[in-house]
Coordinates of N, CA, C and O in Angstrom, one line a residue:
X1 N 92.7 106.4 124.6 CA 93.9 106.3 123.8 C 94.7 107.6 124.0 O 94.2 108.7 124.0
X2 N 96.5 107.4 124.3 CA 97.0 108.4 124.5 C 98.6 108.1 123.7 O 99.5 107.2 123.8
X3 N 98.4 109.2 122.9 CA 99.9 109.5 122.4 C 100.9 110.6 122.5 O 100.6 111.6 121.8
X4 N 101.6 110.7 123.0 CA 102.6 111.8 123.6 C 104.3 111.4 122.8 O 105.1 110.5 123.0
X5 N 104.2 112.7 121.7 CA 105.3 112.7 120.9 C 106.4 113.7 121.7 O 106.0 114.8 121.9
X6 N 107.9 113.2 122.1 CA 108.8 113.8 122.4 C 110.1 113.7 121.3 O 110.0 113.0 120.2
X7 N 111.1 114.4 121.6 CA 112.0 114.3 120.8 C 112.7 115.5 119.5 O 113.8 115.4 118.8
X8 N 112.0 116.3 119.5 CA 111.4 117.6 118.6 C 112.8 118.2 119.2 O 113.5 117.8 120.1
X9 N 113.2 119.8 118.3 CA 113.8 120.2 118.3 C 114.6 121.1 117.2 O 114.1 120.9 116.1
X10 N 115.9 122.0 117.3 CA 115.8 122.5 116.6 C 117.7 122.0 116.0 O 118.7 122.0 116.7
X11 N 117.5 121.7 114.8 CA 119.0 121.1 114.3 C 119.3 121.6 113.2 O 118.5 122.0 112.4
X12 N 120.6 121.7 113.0 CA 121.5 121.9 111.7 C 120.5 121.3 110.7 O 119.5 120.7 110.9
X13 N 121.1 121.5 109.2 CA 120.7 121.0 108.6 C 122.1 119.7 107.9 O 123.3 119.7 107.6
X14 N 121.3 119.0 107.8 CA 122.2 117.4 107.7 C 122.5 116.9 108.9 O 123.2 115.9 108.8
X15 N 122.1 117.2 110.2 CA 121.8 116.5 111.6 C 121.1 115.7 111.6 O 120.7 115.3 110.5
X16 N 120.4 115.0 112.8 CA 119.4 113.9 113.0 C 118.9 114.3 114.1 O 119.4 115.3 114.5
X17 N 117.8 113.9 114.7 CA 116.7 113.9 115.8 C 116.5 112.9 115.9 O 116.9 112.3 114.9
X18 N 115.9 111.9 117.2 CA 115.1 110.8 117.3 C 113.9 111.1 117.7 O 113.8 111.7 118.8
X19 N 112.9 110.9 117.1 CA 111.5 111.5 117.8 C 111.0 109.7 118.2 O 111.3 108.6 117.7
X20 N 110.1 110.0 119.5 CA 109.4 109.0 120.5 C 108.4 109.3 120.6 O 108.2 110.5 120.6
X21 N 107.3 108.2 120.6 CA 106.2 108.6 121.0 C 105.6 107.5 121.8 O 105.6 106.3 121.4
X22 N 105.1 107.8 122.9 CA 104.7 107.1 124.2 C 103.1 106.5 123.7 O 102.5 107.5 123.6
X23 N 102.5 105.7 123.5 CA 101.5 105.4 123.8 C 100.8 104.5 124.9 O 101.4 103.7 125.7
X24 N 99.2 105.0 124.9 CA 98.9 104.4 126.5 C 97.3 104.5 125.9 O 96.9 105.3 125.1
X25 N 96.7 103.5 126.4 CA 95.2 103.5 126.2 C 94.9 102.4 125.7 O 94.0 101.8 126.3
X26 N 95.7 101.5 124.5 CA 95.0 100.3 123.6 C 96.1 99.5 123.8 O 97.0 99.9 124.5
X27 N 96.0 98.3 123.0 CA 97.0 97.6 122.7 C 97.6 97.8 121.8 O 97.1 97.8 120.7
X28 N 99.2 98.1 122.0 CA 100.0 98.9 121.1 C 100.2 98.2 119.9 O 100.2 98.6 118.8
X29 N 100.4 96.8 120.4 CA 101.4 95.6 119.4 C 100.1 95.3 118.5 O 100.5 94.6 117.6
X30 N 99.0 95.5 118.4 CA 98.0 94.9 117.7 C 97.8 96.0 116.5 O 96.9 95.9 115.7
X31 N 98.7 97.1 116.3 CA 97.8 98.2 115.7 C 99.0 98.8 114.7 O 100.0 99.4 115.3
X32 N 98.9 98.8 113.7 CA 99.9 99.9 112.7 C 99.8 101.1 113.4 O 98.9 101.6 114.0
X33 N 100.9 101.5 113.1 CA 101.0 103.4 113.7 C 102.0 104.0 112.4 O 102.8 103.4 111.6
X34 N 101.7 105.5 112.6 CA 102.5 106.4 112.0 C 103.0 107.5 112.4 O 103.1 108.0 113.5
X35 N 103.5 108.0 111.4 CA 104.4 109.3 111.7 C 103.8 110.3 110.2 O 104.0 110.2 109.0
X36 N 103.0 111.2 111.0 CA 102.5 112.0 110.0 C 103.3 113.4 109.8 O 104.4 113.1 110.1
X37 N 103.2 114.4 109.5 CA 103.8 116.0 109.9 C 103.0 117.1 108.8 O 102.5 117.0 107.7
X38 N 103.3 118.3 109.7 CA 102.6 119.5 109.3 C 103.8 120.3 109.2 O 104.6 120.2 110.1
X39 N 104.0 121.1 108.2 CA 104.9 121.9 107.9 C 104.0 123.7 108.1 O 102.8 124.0 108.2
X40 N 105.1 124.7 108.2 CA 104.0 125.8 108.4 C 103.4 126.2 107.2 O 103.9 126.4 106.1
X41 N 102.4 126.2 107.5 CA 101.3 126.9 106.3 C 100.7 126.0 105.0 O 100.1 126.3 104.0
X42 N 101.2 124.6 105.4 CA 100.7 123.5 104.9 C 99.8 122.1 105.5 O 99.7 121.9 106.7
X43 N 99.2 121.3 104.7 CA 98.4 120.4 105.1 C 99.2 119.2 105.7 O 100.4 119.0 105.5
X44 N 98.4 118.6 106.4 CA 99.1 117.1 106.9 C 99.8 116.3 105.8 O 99.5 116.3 104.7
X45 N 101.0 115.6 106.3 CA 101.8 115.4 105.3 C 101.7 113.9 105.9 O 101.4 113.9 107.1
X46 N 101.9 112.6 105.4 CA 102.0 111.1 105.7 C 103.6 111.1 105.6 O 104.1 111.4 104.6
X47 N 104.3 110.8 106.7 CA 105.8 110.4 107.0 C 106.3 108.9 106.5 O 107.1 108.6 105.6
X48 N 105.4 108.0 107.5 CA 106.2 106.5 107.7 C 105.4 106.2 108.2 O 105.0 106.7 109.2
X49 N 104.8 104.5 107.5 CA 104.3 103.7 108.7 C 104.9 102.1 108.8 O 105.4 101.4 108.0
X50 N 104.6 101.9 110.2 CA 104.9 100.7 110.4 C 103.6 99.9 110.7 O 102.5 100.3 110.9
X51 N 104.3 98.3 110.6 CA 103.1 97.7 110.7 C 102.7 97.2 112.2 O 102.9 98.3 112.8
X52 N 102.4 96.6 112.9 CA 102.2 96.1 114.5 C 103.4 95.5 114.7 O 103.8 95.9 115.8
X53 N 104.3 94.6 114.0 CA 104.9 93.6 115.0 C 106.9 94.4 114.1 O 108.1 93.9 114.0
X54 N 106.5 95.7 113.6 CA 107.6 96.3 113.2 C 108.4 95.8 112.2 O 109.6 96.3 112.2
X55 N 108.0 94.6 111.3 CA 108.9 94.0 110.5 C 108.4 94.4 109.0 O 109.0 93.9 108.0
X56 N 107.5 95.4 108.9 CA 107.4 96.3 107.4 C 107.4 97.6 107.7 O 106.8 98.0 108.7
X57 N 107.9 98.2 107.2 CA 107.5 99.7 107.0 C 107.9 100.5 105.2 O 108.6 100.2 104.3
X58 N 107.2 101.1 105.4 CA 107.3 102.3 104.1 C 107.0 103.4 104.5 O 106.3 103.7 105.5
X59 N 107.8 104.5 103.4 CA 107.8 105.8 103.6 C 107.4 106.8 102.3 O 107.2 106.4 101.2
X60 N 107.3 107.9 102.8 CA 106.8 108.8 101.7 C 108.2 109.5 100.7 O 108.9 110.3 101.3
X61 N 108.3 109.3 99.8 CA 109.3 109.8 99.0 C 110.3 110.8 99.3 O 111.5 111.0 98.9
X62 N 109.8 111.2 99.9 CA 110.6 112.9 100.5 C 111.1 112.2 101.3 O 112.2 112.1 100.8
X63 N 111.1 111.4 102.7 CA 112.1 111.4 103.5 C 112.6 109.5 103.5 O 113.0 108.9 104.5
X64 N 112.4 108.9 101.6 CA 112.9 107.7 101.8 C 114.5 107.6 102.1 O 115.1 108.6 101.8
X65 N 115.1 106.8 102.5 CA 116.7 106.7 102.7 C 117.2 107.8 104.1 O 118.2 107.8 104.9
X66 N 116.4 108.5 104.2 CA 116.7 109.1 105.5 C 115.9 109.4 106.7 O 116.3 109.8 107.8
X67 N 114.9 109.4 106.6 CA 114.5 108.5 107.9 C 114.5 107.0 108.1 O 114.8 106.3 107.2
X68 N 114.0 106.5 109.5 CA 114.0 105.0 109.8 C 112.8 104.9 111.0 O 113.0 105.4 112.1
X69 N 112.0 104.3 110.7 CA 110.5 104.0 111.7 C 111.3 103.0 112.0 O 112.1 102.3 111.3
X70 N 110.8 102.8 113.6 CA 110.8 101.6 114.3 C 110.0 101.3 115.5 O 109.5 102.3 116.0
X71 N 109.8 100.3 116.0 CA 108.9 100.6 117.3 C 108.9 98.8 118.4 O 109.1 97.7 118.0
X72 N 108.8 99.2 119.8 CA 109.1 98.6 121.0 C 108.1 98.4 121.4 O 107.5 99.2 122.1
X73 N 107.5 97.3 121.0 CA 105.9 97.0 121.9 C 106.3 96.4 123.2 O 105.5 95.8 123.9
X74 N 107.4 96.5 123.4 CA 107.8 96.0 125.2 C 107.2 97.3 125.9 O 106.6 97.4 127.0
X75 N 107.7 98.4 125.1 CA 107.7 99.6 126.0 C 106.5 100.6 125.5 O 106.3 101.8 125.8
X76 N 105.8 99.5 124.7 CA 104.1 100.7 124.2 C 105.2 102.0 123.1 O 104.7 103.1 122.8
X77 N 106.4 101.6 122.6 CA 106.8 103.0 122.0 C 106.9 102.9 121.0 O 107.1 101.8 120.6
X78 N 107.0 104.0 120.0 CA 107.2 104.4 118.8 C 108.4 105.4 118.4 O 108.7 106.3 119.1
X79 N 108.9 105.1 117.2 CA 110.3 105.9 117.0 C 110.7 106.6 115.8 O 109.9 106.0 115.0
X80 N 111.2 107.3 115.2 CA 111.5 108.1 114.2 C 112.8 108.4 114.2 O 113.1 109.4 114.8
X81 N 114.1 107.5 113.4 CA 115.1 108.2 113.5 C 115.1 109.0 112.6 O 114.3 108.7 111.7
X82 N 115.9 110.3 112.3 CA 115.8 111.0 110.8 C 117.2 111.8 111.1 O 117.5 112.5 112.0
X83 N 117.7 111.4 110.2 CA 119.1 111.7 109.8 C 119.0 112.2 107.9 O 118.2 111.9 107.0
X84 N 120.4 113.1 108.1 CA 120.6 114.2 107.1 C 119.1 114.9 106.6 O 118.4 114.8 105.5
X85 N 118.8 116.0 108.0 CA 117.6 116.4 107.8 C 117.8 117.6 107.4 O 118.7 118.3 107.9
X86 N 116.7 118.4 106.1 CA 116.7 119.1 105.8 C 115.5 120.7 106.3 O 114.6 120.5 107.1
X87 N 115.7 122.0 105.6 CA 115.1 122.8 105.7 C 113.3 122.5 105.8 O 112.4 122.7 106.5
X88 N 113.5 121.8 104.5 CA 112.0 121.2 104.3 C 111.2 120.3 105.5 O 110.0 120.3 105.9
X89 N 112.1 119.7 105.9 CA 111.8 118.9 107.3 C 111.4 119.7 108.5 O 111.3 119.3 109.6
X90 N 111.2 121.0 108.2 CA 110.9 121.5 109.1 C 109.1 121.8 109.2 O 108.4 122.3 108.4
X91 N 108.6 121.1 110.7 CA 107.8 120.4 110.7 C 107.2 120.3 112.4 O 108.0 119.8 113.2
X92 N 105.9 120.5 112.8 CA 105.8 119.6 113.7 C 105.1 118.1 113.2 O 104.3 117.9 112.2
X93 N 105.6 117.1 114.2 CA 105.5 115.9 113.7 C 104.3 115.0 114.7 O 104.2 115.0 116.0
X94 N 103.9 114.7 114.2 CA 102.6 113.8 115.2 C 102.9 112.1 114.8 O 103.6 111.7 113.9
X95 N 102.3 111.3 115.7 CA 102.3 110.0 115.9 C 101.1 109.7 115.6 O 100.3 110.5 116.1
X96 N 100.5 108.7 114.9 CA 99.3 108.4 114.1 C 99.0 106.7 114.6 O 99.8 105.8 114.6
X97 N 97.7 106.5 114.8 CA 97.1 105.0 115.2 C 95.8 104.3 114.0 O 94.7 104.7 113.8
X98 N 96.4 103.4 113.6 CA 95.1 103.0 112.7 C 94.4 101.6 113.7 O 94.8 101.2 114.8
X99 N 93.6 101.4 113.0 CA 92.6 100.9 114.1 C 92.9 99.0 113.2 O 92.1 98.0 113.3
X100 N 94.1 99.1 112.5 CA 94.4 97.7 112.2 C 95.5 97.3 112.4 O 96.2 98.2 113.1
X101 N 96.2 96.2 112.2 CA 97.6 95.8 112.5 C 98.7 95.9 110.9 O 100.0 95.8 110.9
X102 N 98.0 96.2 109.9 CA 98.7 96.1 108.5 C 97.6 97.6 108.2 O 96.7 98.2 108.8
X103 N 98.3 97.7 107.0 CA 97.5 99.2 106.3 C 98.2 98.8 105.0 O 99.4 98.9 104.6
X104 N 96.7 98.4 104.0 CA 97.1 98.3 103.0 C 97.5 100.1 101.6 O 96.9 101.1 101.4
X105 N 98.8 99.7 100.9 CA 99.2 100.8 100.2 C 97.8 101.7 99.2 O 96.8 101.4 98.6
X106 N 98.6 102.6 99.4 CA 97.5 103.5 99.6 C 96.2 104.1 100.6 O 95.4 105.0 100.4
X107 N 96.4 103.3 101.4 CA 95.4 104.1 102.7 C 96.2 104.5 103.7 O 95.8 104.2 104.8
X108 N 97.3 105.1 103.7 CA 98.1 105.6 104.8 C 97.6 106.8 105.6 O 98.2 107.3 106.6
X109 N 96.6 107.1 105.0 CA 95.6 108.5 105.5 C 94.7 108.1 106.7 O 94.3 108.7 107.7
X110 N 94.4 106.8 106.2 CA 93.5 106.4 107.7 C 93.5 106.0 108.7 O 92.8 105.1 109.3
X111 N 94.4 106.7 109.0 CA 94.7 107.1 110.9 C 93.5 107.2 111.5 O 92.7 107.9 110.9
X112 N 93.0 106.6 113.0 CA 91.9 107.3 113.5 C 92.2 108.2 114.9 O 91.3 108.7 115.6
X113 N 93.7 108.2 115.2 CA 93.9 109.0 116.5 C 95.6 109.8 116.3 O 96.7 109.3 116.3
X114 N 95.4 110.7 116.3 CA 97.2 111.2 116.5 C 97.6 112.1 118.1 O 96.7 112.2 118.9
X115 N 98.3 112.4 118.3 CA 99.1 113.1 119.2 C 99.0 114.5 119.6 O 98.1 115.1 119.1
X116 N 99.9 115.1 120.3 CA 99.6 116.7 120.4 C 100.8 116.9 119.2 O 100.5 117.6 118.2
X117 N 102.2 116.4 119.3 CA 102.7 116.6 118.2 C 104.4 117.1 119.0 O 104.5 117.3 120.3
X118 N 105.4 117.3 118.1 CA 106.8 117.7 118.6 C 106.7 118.3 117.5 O 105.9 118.0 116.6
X119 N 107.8 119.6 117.5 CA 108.2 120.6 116.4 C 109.7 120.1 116.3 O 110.4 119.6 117.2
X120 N 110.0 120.3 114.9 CA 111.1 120.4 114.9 C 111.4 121.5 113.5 O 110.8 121.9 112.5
X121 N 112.3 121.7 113.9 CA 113.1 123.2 113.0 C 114.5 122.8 112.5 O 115.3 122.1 113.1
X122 N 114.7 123.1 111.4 CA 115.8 123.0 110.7 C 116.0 124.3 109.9 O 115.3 124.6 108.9
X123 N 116.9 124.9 110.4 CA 116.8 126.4 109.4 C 117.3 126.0 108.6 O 117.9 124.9 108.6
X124 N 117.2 127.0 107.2 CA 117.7 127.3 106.1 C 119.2 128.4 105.9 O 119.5 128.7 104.7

């Protein structure tokens, strides 16, 4: 299993980023994925997940209405748009694999594989 998050970077605040994440190793379309993040000097944070065939997703309160998960099982990829991003968003962001096709609410934690990760910065 291989996930490689691009897309990271450093933006205004109320800008956008698109973060990508390539996967390679399993079958993409069969498996919920996520978007997790680490801010500095804090714990893993749960972003957004989607389900396998991309027609549910939910998000974590902090970035509901401005981000948007989506994902391309033509192309094995995963996406993150995030628009009107703030200080607090500043983060590296990882790509997360559960080992099902749905993830029922409340277990958004049980990812069993993530990424090396993209940074992104949003000064203050």
């Amino acid at each position: 299993v291989r996930l490689v998050e691009s897309g990271g970077g450093l933006v205004q605040p109320g800008g956008s980023l698109r973060l990508s994440c390539a996967a390679s190793g399993f079958t993409f379309r069969n498996h919920a994925m996520s978007w997790i993040r680490r801010a500095p000097g804090k714990g893993l944070e749960w972003v957004s997940l989607i389900n396998n065939v991309g027609n549910s997703t939910r998000y974590a309160d902090s970035v509901k209405g401005r981000f948007t998960s989506s994902r391309d099982n033509t192309k094995n990829t995963l996406y993150l748009q995030m628009n009107s991003l703030k200080p607090e968003d500043t983060a590296w962001y990882y790509c997360a694999k559960y080992m099902t096709a749905t993830v029922a609410g409340g277990q958004e934690s049980r990812y069993d594989t993530w990424g090396q990760g993209t940074q992104v910065t949003v000064p203050s």
